Amino acid sequence: MDFSLSEEQHMLQESISRLLTTECPLNDIRELVDSGGDCLTEVQQKIAESGVAGILIPENLGGVGLTLLDAALIAESLGGAVAPVPFIASSVMAPVALLEAGSDEQKEKWLPQIASGAAIFGTGVTEQIGNREDRGITASADGLNGTAMFVLDGMSADMLIIADDSGCMHLVDSQASGLSRQKLKTIDRTRTVAEVILDGVTSEPLPGSHSNREPLLKTIDAGRLMLAADTLGAAQYMLEKSIAYAKERKQFNRVIGSFQAVKHMCSEMVAELEPCRSLIWYAAYAGTSIPAEARMMACHAKAHLSEVGQFVARTATEIHGGMGVTDLLGLHYWFKRIGFNRQLLGAPELVREEAARAQGWV
Amino acid sequence: MDLNYSLEHESFRNEVRAFLAANGDKAPTGTIFRKQTKEDLGWQKLLIEHGYAARTIPKEYGGYGAETDILKSYIIADEFARQGVRPGHSGDFRLVPTLLELGTEEQKQQYIAPTVSGEMTWCQGYSEPGAGSDLASLSTKAVVDGDDFVINGQKIWTSGAHYADMIFCLVRTEPDAPKHQGISYLLFPMSTPGIEIRPLVNMTGDATFSEVFFTDVRVPTSQIVGARGEGWFVANATLKHERGGLGDPNQAEERFHSILEMMKQEKIDGVRLIDQPVYRDRLLKLQARILSMKFNGMRILSSSIKGDDPGLAAWIVKLQGCELNHQMAAMAIDILGEIGILYDDSPHLRDAGFWQYSYMLDLGLIIGGGTAQIQKNMIGERALGLPKEPKPQEVE
Ligand SMILES: Cc1cc2nc3c(=O)[nH]c(=O)nc-3n(C[C@H](O)[C@H](O)[C@H](O)COP(=O)(O)OP(=O)(O)OC[C@H]3O[C@@H](n4cnc5c(N)ncnc54)[C@H](O)[C@@H]3O)c2cc1C
């Protein structure tokens, strides 16, 4: 029984965090998003070189064959750096979908390209979680038709995996004729989501997901887990910034951290956030090793981190006073990343309800 | 991360299960916070013989004398909790570790064995009317007269004082020393002449603690643990053990399952509570917190096995754990609606009134053993390194 990270996992996370600190400073992120860009391509490539793009992909298909826990550690680091690079869709959800439901041929064709960074994948599953505005995708003889909203990493993707209204997942070339996409502007400009309109687009179904929703649900579980881990990293960053600021900013001739009101806000953030780390570790471990608990834990991780993330995001902002809400300081990038993670793939109430379903309560 | 147990620990778990299957029904029920009954003592004796209580306390002091294996101790606690069987104890969980660490050989010989067996019970005489969170300002004084200390003063909130045989007590022996350096830690019988106990009824209706008055109470000077003036440091060794004991996630999980069961049984307008989304969502929110604290506990456990510092994960346990218990009781009351206010032995009462009782008792636990606000000060100052509040020059 060992509830802790391995030496290798510590090293993996440290090396990615170090890479992001040097290669992905806030200034570069600002420049990118101010110019309307979607992805820091150089960072994306360096990350791919380090093996992260193929984190879940088996070694014989060009990846490094690690687990969801390793992937969650990467997501945490990316959240901590508000890194504008595709990871959750391309390196986690798409590989899970392909591994769960792809044909051998599909796996052999696409997984090595994902691992090397040669192909970026986006995923469109939102309508299968909660369909609004009567959207959704139907598959028929003439191909895929309809609209998929909030396709994650959908603008920079070369390939998309899109779920139809039966839960079957399809491989779609983002350049295919009949496909059009437009960027949806969200609060979080460090990630992109697209609206993808399909008009008789030819696609290749992932055969294992035909009349079987389980691969889709596993793909969503993995995505939720990563969003939760991303929030953990972003919230941890905001907490650390707050503590540092509380030790340095003076008012009334004292550092503000000596005021109990401020000190207690810091302690409350720690008290809420620290147990989340263990929840993520367990949920990720369950995703790989305890199938019976995997869905319930992924849902709890997603919903709980959404709640705690929101609390930390607003509290940390308050501790910074007026500076907290300025663009100058840039804390809002983390605030918004946490807000984005909260809504995507199901907001808390909806996801908790799935945790109830996974336990057979409903 | 590897949550599988080794073969050795798997088979140990099976042993514990087999023991509980064969003997679980002999366990007494009800609180252990009372003068121990014959059944209490018999159960404790059986558990020590099997190594399920006082496991690592040396044999010569009445324990089982096993080598420390944190995981085995955890397995014991876990299995007893799962089966809902009352676990044993290691004597007073605050006093015995302190004596083992800092007591004289004579004190160990005299006190540990009867404490571990449950024959000798203790109360903690720290808080005073004028010294609560600021414990070091305590003023009960002890003056040396011949071979004795002579004690005068008052303690308050002394849990179990009305049935305890003995007290471990903080007194001021060096009135001229700085406040943290003038305190001594004494052990003496509650039957010593000059002690008066006045039980205080708490909001649950029970008298679990008392005011304790000392008038010329004579205690031999040999009854001190540590040196004169070092009582603060001895007491902190004890408080450290106390903090480890509160906010236990096993207990939280047990309560969660009771609430879940209740929600599957209880109905409003013929609809089970679990089938009502608003109640269900509140339960799910609590479940996420309970799971987080459980896994946080497992993380601390693994750190201690490896001898690593569990860091922040440990600092937050008292604050979060006690709050969580309180919130669970609050939820159980709310979902029962009007039935939730029934108490004592009322008709229609659920779970013998446990939820209201626990809602009130848990609030006491949020306050006792270092209030929530003091916990937040400690997390901020000791764990995060935020500066202490500047001391005012003069206090009105
Ligand atoms: C159920 C129960 C059992 C107990 N059992 C025992 C026992 O067996 N033996 C024993 O010796 N004691 C016992 N106590 C006493 C307990 O340790 C004290 O009640 C506790 O330390 C608080 O002290 P106080 O009651 O004097 O409150 P105070 O210290 O007067 O606190 C009042 C309020 O002021 C706040 N406050 C005080 N100082 C600060 C500060 N520096 N910063 C921010 N807020 C502050 C507190 O958080 C609290 O909200 C028990 C208490 C309870 C409730």
Tab-separated table of N, CA and C in Angstrom, chain A residues 46-155:
chain	number	residue	atom	x	y	z
A	46	LYS	N	8.228	21.233	-28.149
A	46	LYS	CA	9.166	20.815	-27.095
A	46	LYS	C	8.509	19.795	-26.174
A	47	ILE	N	7.224	20.040	-25.893
A	47	ILE	CA	6.514	19.105	-25.031
A	47	ILE	C	6.395	17.743	-25.708
A	48	ALA	N	6.086	17.778	-27.006
A	48	ALA	CA	5.985	16.514	-27.742
A	48	ALA	C	7.321	15.778	-27.707
A	49	GLU	N	8.427	16.531	-27.886
A	49	GLU	CA	9.751	15.910	-27.843
A	49	GLU	C	10.015	15.244	-26.499
A	50	SER	N	9.488	15.837	-25.452
A	50	SER	CA	9.744	15.268	-24.125
A	50	SER	C	8.894	14.017	-23.878
A	51	GLY	N	8.022	13.677	-24.811
A	51	GLY	CA	7.248	12.446	-24.663
A	51	GLY	C	5.836	12.663	-24.166
A	52	VAL	N	5.543	13.900	-23.751
A	52	VAL	CA	4.259	14.171	-23.128
A	52	VAL	C	3.077	13.961	-24.072
A	53	ALA	N	3.271	14.255	-25.359
A	53	ALA	CA	2.146	14.106	-26.295
A	53	ALA	C	1.684	12.655	-26.380
A	54	GLY	N	2.607	11.734	-26.141
A	54	GLY	CA	2.245	10.320	-26.221
A	54	GLY	C	2.194	9.651	-24.871
A	55	ILE	N	1.857	10.449	-23.864
A	55	ILE	CA	1.951	9.937	-22.497
A	55	ILE	C	1.146	8.645	-22.275
A	56	LEU	N	-0.031	8.556	-22.895
A	56	LEU	CA	-0.892	7.386	-22.670
A	56	LEU	C	-0.755	6.336	-23.772
A	57	ILE	N	0.043	6.674	-24.788
A	57	ILE	CA	0.110	5.795	-25.956
A	57	ILE	C	1.165	4.707	-25.723
A	58	PRO	N	0.811	3.457	-26.004
A	58	PRO	CA	1.749	2.365	-25.728
A	58	PRO	C	3.077	2.550	-26.467
A	59	GLU	N	4.109	1.985	-25.885
A	59	GLU	CA	5.449	2.161	-26.463
A	59	GLU	C	5.548	1.633	-27.887
A	60	ASN	N	4.873	0.496	-28.161
A	60	ASN	CA	4.984	-0.054	-29.529
A	60	ASN	C	4.275	0.814	-30.563
A	61	LEU	N	3.522	1.819	-30.093
A	61	LEU	CA	2.885	2.749	-31.041
A	61	LEU	C	3.495	4.143	-30.912
A	62	GLY	N	4.702	4.188	-30.400
A	62	GLY	CA	5.454	5.441	-30.410
A	62	GLY	C	5.294	6.307	-29.175
A	63	GLY	N	4.506	5.854	-28.206
A	63	GLY	CA	4.310	6.673	-27.007
A	63	GLY	C	5.203	6.228	-25.865
A	64	VAL	N	4.892	6.708	-24.671
A	64	VAL	CA	5.697	6.311	-23.509
A	64	VAL	C	4.915	5.371	-22.582
A	65	GLY	N	3.652	5.123	-22.907
A	65	GLY	CA	2.899	4.081	-22.210
A	65	GLY	C	2.707	4.288	-20.719
A	66	LEU	N	2.449	5.519	-20.308
A	66	LEU	CA	2.233	5.753	-18.875
A	66	LEU	C	0.740	5.772	-18.555
A	67	THR	N	0.425	6.142	-17.306
A	67	THR	CA	-0.956	5.991	-16.820
A	67	THR	C	-1.683	7.335	-16.742
A	68	LEU	N	-2.966	7.257	-16.403
A	68	LEU	CA	-3.756	8.477	-16.226
A	68	LEU	C	-3.201	9.358	-15.115
A	69	LEU	N	-2.592	8.744	-14.102
A	69	LEU	CA	-2.011	9.563	-13.042
A	69	LEU	C	-0.861	10.412	-13.590
A	70	ASP	N	-0.034	9.804	-14.426
A	70	ASP	CA	1.054	10.582	-15.033
A	70	ASP	C	0.484	11.711	-15.885
A	71	ALA	N	-0.575	11.379	-16.615
A	71	ALA	CA	-1.211	12.407	-17.463
A	71	ALA	C	-1.788	13.523	-16.604
A	72	ALA	N	-2.365	13.147	-15.454
A	72	ALA	CA	-2.941	14.165	-14.569
A	72	ALA	C	-1.856	15.097	-14.026
A	73	LEU	N	-0.666	14.546	-13.789
A	73	LEU	CA	0.434	15.388	-13.296
A	73	LEU	C	0.845	16.406	-14.358
A	74	ILE	N	0.812	15.957	-15.617
A	74	ILE	CA	1.124	16.875	-16.714
A	74	ILE	C	0.040	17.960	-16.802
A	75	ALA	N	-1.220	17.526	-16.736
A	75	ALA	CA	-2.319	18.495	-16.818
A	75	ALA	C	-2.189	19.520	-15.691
A	76	GLU	N	-1.809	19.052	-14.514
A	76	GLU	CA	-1.641	19.966	-13.376
A	76	GLU	C	-0.561	21.004	-13.689
A	77	SER	N	0.548	20.541	-14.247
A	77	SER	CA	1.622	21.481	-14.591
A	77	SER	C	1.171	22.480	-15.653
A	78	LEU	N	0.435	21.981	-16.642
A	78	LEU	CA	-0.026	22.871	-17.708
A	78	LEU	C	-0.994	23.911	-17.148
A	79	GLY	N	-1.858	23.484	-16.225
A	79	GLY	CA	-2.777	24.422	-15.593
A	79	GLY	C	-2.018	25.453	-14.773
A	80	GLY	N	-0.985	24.999	-14.083
A	80	GLY	CA	-0.173	25.905	-13.266
A	80	GLY	C	0.492	26.979	-14.105
A	81	ALA	N	0.785	26.645	-15.363
A	81	ALA	CA	1.466	27.602	-16.243
A	81	ALA	C	0.489	28.268	-17.207
A	82	VAL	N	-0.808	28.010	-17.063
A	82	VAL	CA	-1.821	28.420	-18.055
A	82	VAL	C	-1.283	28.291	-19.491
A	83	ALA	N	-0.733	27.127	-19.770
A	83	ALA	CA	-0.048	26.923	-21.050
A	83	ALA	C	-1.039	26.786	-22.201
A	84	PRO	N	-0.870	27.599	-23.254
A	84	PRO	CA	-1.764	27.484	-24.410
A	84	PRO	C	-1.254	26.411	-25.372
A	85	VAL	N	-1.341	25.169	-24.933
A	85	VAL	CA	-0.955	24.061	-25.812
A	85	VAL	C	-2.032	22.984	-25.696
A	86	PRO	N	-2.353	22.336	-26.827
A	86	PRO	CA	-3.364	21.280	-26.743
A	86	PRO	C	-2.802	20.082	-25.989
A	87	PHE	N	-3.548	19.585	-25.061
A	87	PHE	CA	-3.116	18.383	-24.352
A	87	PHE	C	-4.318	17.486	-24.044
A	88	ILE	N	-5.325	18.089	-23.412
A	88	ILE	CA	-6.419	17.257	-22.898
A	88	ILE	C	-7.131	16.513	-24.027
A	89	ALA	N	-7.441	17.215	-25.121
A	89	ALA	CA	-8.129	16.536	-26.225
A	89	ALA	C	-7.163	15.642	-26.981
A	90	SER	N	-6.006	16.229	-27.349
A	90	SER	CA	-5.120	15.545	-28.286
A	90	SER	C	-4.370	14.384	-27.629
A	91	SER	N	-3.904	14.602	-26.407
A	91	SER	CA	-3.026	13.597	-25.813
A	91	SER	C	-3.710	12.715	-24.784
A	92	VAL	N	-4.939	13.058	-24.416
A	92	VAL	CA	-5.638	12.212	-23.447
A	92	VAL	C	-6.949	11.668	-24.028
A	93	MET	N	-7.873	12.567	-24.382
A	93	MET	CA	-9.189	12.064	-24.806
A	93	MET	C	-9.114	11.284	-26.115
A	94	ALA	N	-8.404	11.826	-27.101
A	94	ALA	CA	-8.338	11.129	-28.392
A	94	ALA	C	-7.630	9.778	-28.255
A	95	PRO	N	-6.469	9.710	-27.581
A	95	PRO	CA	-5.852	8.391	-27.405
A	95	PRO	C	-6.739	7.408	-26.639
A	96	VAL	N	-7.456	7.894	-25.621
A	96	VAL	CA	-8.345	6.982	-24.894
A	96	VAL	C	-9.422	6.462	-25.851
A	97	ALA	N	-10.000	7.375	-26.647
A	97	ALA	CA	-11.048	6.958	-27.584
A	97	ALA	C	-10.507	5.931	-28.578
A	98	LEU	N	-9.323	6.222	-29.127
A	98	LEU	CA	-8.745	5.300	-30.112
A	98	LEU	C	-8.387	3.960	-29.472
A	99	LEU	N	-7.799	4.013	-28.283
A	99	LEU	CA	-7.399	2.769	-27.630
A	99	LEU	C	-8.619	1.946	-27.228
A	100	GLU	N	-9.685	2.611	-26.840
A	100	GLU	CA	-10.881	1.890	-26.398
A	100	GLU	C	-11.705	1.367	-27.571
A	101	ALA	N	-11.738	2.132	-28.665
A	101	ALA	CA	-12.721	1.805	-29.699
A	101	ALA	C	-12.161	1.751	-31.112
A	102	GLY	N	-10.901	2.137	-31.300
A	102	GLY	CA	-10.357	2.183	-32.657
A	102	GLY	C	-10.028	0.790	-33.188
A	103	SER	N	-10.030	0.669	-34.510
A	103	SER	CA	-9.561	-0.587	-35.121
A	103	SER	C	-8.045	-0.615	-35.042
A	104	ASP	N	-7.426	-1.768	-35.221
A	104	ASP	CA	-5.961	-1.847	-35.184
A	104	ASP	C	-5.350	-0.885	-36.193
A	105	GLU	N	-5.991	-0.842	-37.351
A	105	GLU	CA	-5.481	0.017	-38.409
A	105	GLU	C	-5.509	1.499	-37.978
A	106	GLN	N	-6.643	1.895	-37.387
A	106	GLN	CA	-6.765	3.288	-36.919
A	106	GLN	C	-5.727	3.600	-35.844
A	107	LYS	N	-5.543	2.659	-34.940
A	107	LYS	CA	-4.558	2.901	-33.876
A	107	LYS	C	-3.170	3.045	-34.469
A	108	GLU	N	-2.846	2.113	-35.381
A	108	GLU	CA	-1.486	2.130	-35.934
A	108	GLU	C	-1.238	3.364	-36.789
A	109	LYS	N	-2.280	3.873	-37.373
A	109	LYS	CA	-2.105	5.065	-38.205
A	109	LYS	C	-1.976	6.337	-37.353
A	110	TRP	N	-2.858	6.475	-36.374
A	110	TRP	CA	-2.947	7.774	-35.713
A	110	TRP	C	-2.159	7.912	-34.411
A	111	LEU	N	-2.080	6.856	-33.628
A	111	LEU	CA	-1.434	7.028	-32.319
A	111	LEU	C	0.038	7.452	-32.431
A	112	PRO	N	0.812	6.859	-33.360
A	112	PRO	CA	2.202	7.319	-33.496
A	112	PRO	C	2.292	8.797	-33.895
A	113	GLN	N	1.334	9.243	-34.685
A	113	GLN	CA	1.367	10.663	-35.105
A	113	GLN	C	1.010	11.603	-33.950
A	114	ILE	N	0.098	11.141	-33.112
A	114	ILE	CA	-0.213	11.962	-31.932
A	114	ILE	C	1.017	12.036	-31.028
A	115	ALA	N	1.653	10.866	-30.825
A	115	ALA	CA	2.802	10.799	-29.919
A	115	ALA	C	3.943	11.691	-30.389
A	116	SER	N	4.148	11.746	-31.700
A	116	SER	CA	5.281	12.539	-32.203
A	116	SER	C	4.933	14.022	-32.300
A	117	GLY	N	3.666	14.338	-32.142
A	117	GLY	CA	3.256	15.736	-32.284
A	117	GLY	C	2.928	16.082	-33.730
A	118	ALA	N	2.996	15.100	-34.618
A	118	ALA	CA	2.730	15.371	-36.037
A	118	ALA	C	1.251	15.635	-36.280
A	119	ALA	N	0.398	15.003	-35.493
A	119	ALA	CA	-1.048	15.248	-35.652
A	119	ALA	C	-1.630	15.722	-34.333
A	120	ILE	N	-2.436	16.787	-34.439
A	120	ILE	CA	-3.141	17.292	-33.256
A	120	ILE	C	-4.605	16.912	-33.405
A	121	PHE	N	-5.168	16.398	-32.338
A	121	PHE	CA	-6.569	15.982	-32.354
A	121	PHE	C	-7.427	16.907	-31.506
A	122	GLY	N	-8.645	17.138	-31.968
A	122	GLY	CA	-9.653	17.806	-31.145
A	122	GLY	C	-10.775	16.826	-30.859
A	123	THR	N	-11.555	17.112	-29.815
A	123	THR	CA	-12.648	16.191	-29.494
A	123	THR	C	-13.960	16.954	-29.314
A	124	GLY	N	-15.009	16.420	-29.905
A	124	GLY	CA	-16.327	17.029	-29.782
A	124	GLY	C	-17.320	16.040	-29.189
A	125	VAL	N	-17.608	16.196	-27.894
A	125	VAL	CA	-18.497	15.245	-27.217
A	125	VAL	C	-19.589	15.960	-26.425
A	126	THR	N	-19.581	17.294	-26.464
A	126	THR	CA	-20.450	18.084	-25.580
A	126	THR	C	-21.918	17.690	-25.659
A	127	GLU	N	-22.428	17.470	-26.882
A	127	GLU	CA	-23.865	17.178	-27.026
A	127	GLU	C	-24.234	15.853	-26.383
A	128	GLN	N	-23.239	14.994	-26.168
A	128	GLN	CA	-23.512	13.720	-25.523
A	128	GLN	C	-23.499	13.832	-23.998
A	129	ILE	N	-23.125	15.021	-23.506
A	129	ILE	CA	-23.155	15.256	-22.059
A	129	ILE	C	-24.402	16.050	-21.713
A	130	GLY	N	-24.668	17.081	-22.518
A	130	GLY	CA	-25.863	17.886	-22.309
A	130	GLY	C	-26.095	18.682	-23.575
A	131	ASN	N	-27.168	18.392	-24.254
A	131	ASN	CA	-27.408	19.021	-25.549
A	131	ASN	C	-28.230	20.287	-25.368
A	132	ARG	N	-27.687	21.411	-25.817
A	132	ARG	CA	-28.441	22.665	-25.765
A	132	ARG	C	-28.709	23.145	-27.185
A	133	GLU	N	-29.690	23.983	-27.316
A	133	GLU	CA	-30.026	24.605	-28.601
A	133	GLU	C	-30.272	23.570	-29.683
A	134	ASP	N	-30.691	22.366	-29.273
A	134	ASP	CA	-31.031	21.331	-30.265
A	134	ASP	C	-29.938	21.055	-31.271
A	135	ARG	N	-28.720	20.967	-30.773
A	135	ARG	CA	-27.638	20.665	-31.710
A	135	ARG	C	-27.384	19.174	-31.706
A	136	GLY	N	-26.230	18.768	-32.185
A	136	GLY	CA	-25.926	17.344	-32.197
A	136	GLY	C	-25.634	16.864	-33.596
A	137	ILE	N	-25.104	15.676	-33.640
A	137	ILE	CA	-24.598	15.120	-34.898
A	137	ILE	C	-25.350	13.834	-35.212
A	138	THR	N	-25.811	13.723	-36.447
A	138	THR	CA	-26.386	12.444	-36.849
A	138	THR	C	-25.509	11.826	-37.925
A	139	ALA	N	-25.439	10.507	-37.870
A	139	ALA	CA	-24.666	9.779	-38.884
A	139	ALA	C	-25.654	9.120	-39.822
A	140	SER	N	-25.469	9.340	-41.112
A	140	SER	CA	-26.351	8.660	-42.075
A	140	SER	C	-25.528	8.281	-43.296
A	141	ALA	N	-26.206	7.747	-44.272
A	141	ALA	CA	-25.489	7.253	-45.460
A	141	ALA	C	-24.652	8.338	-46.132
A	142	ASP	N	-25.131	9.583	-46.091
A	142	ASP	CA	-24.367	10.644	-46.769
A	142	ASP	C	-23.283	11.245	-45.866
A	143	GLY	N	-23.068	10.665	-44.711
A	143	GLY	CA	-22.002	11.155	-43.828
A	143	GLY	C	-22.563	11.783	-42.574
A	144	LEU	N	-21.721	12.618	-41.915
A	144	LEU	CA	-22.132	13.243	-40.655
A	144	LEU	C	-22.777	14.585	-40.933
A	145	ASN	N	-23.866	14.846	-40.202
A	145	ASN	CA	-24.550	16.131	-40.330
A	145	ASN	C	-24.838	16.704	-38.954
A	146	GLY	N	-24.769	18.031	-38.886
A	146	GLY	CA	-25.144	18.694	-37.637
A	146	GLY	C	-24.031	19.577	-37.114
A	147	THR	N	-24.225	20.032	-35.873
A	147	THR	CA	-23.262	20.961	-35.277
A	147	THR	C	-22.740	20.402	-33.962
A	148	ALA	N	-21.432	20.418	-33.805
A	148	ALA	CA	-20.807	20.037	-32.543
A	148	ALA	C	-20.241	21.307	-31.915
A	149	MET	N	-20.654	21.558	-30.683
A	149	MET	CA	-20.192	22.774	-30.005
A	149	MET	C	-19.051	22.433	-29.049
A	150	PHE	N	-18.288	23.463	-28.725
A	150	PHE	CA	-17.226	23.335	-27.719
A	150	PHE	C	-16.291	22.175	-28.026
A	151	VAL	N	-15.906	22.069	-29.293
A	151	VAL	CA	-14.939	21.041	-29.683
A	151	VAL	C	-13.570	21.489	-29.142
A	152	LEU	N	-13.062	20.733	-28.209
A	152	LEU	CA	-11.855	21.139	-27.482
A	152	LEU	C	-10.638	21.031	-28.388
A	153	ASP	N	-9.808	22.058	-28.350
A	153	ASP	CA	-8.646	22.175	-29.226
A	153	ASP	C	-9.070	22.109	-30.695
A	154	GLY	N	-10.291	22.475	-30.942
A	154	GLY	CA	-10.876	22.284	-32.277
A	154	GLY	C	-10.299	23.174	-33.345
A	155	MET	N	-9.700	24.308	-33.002
A	155	MET	CA	-9.181	25.191	-34.045
A	155	MET	C	-7.827	24.734	-34.553
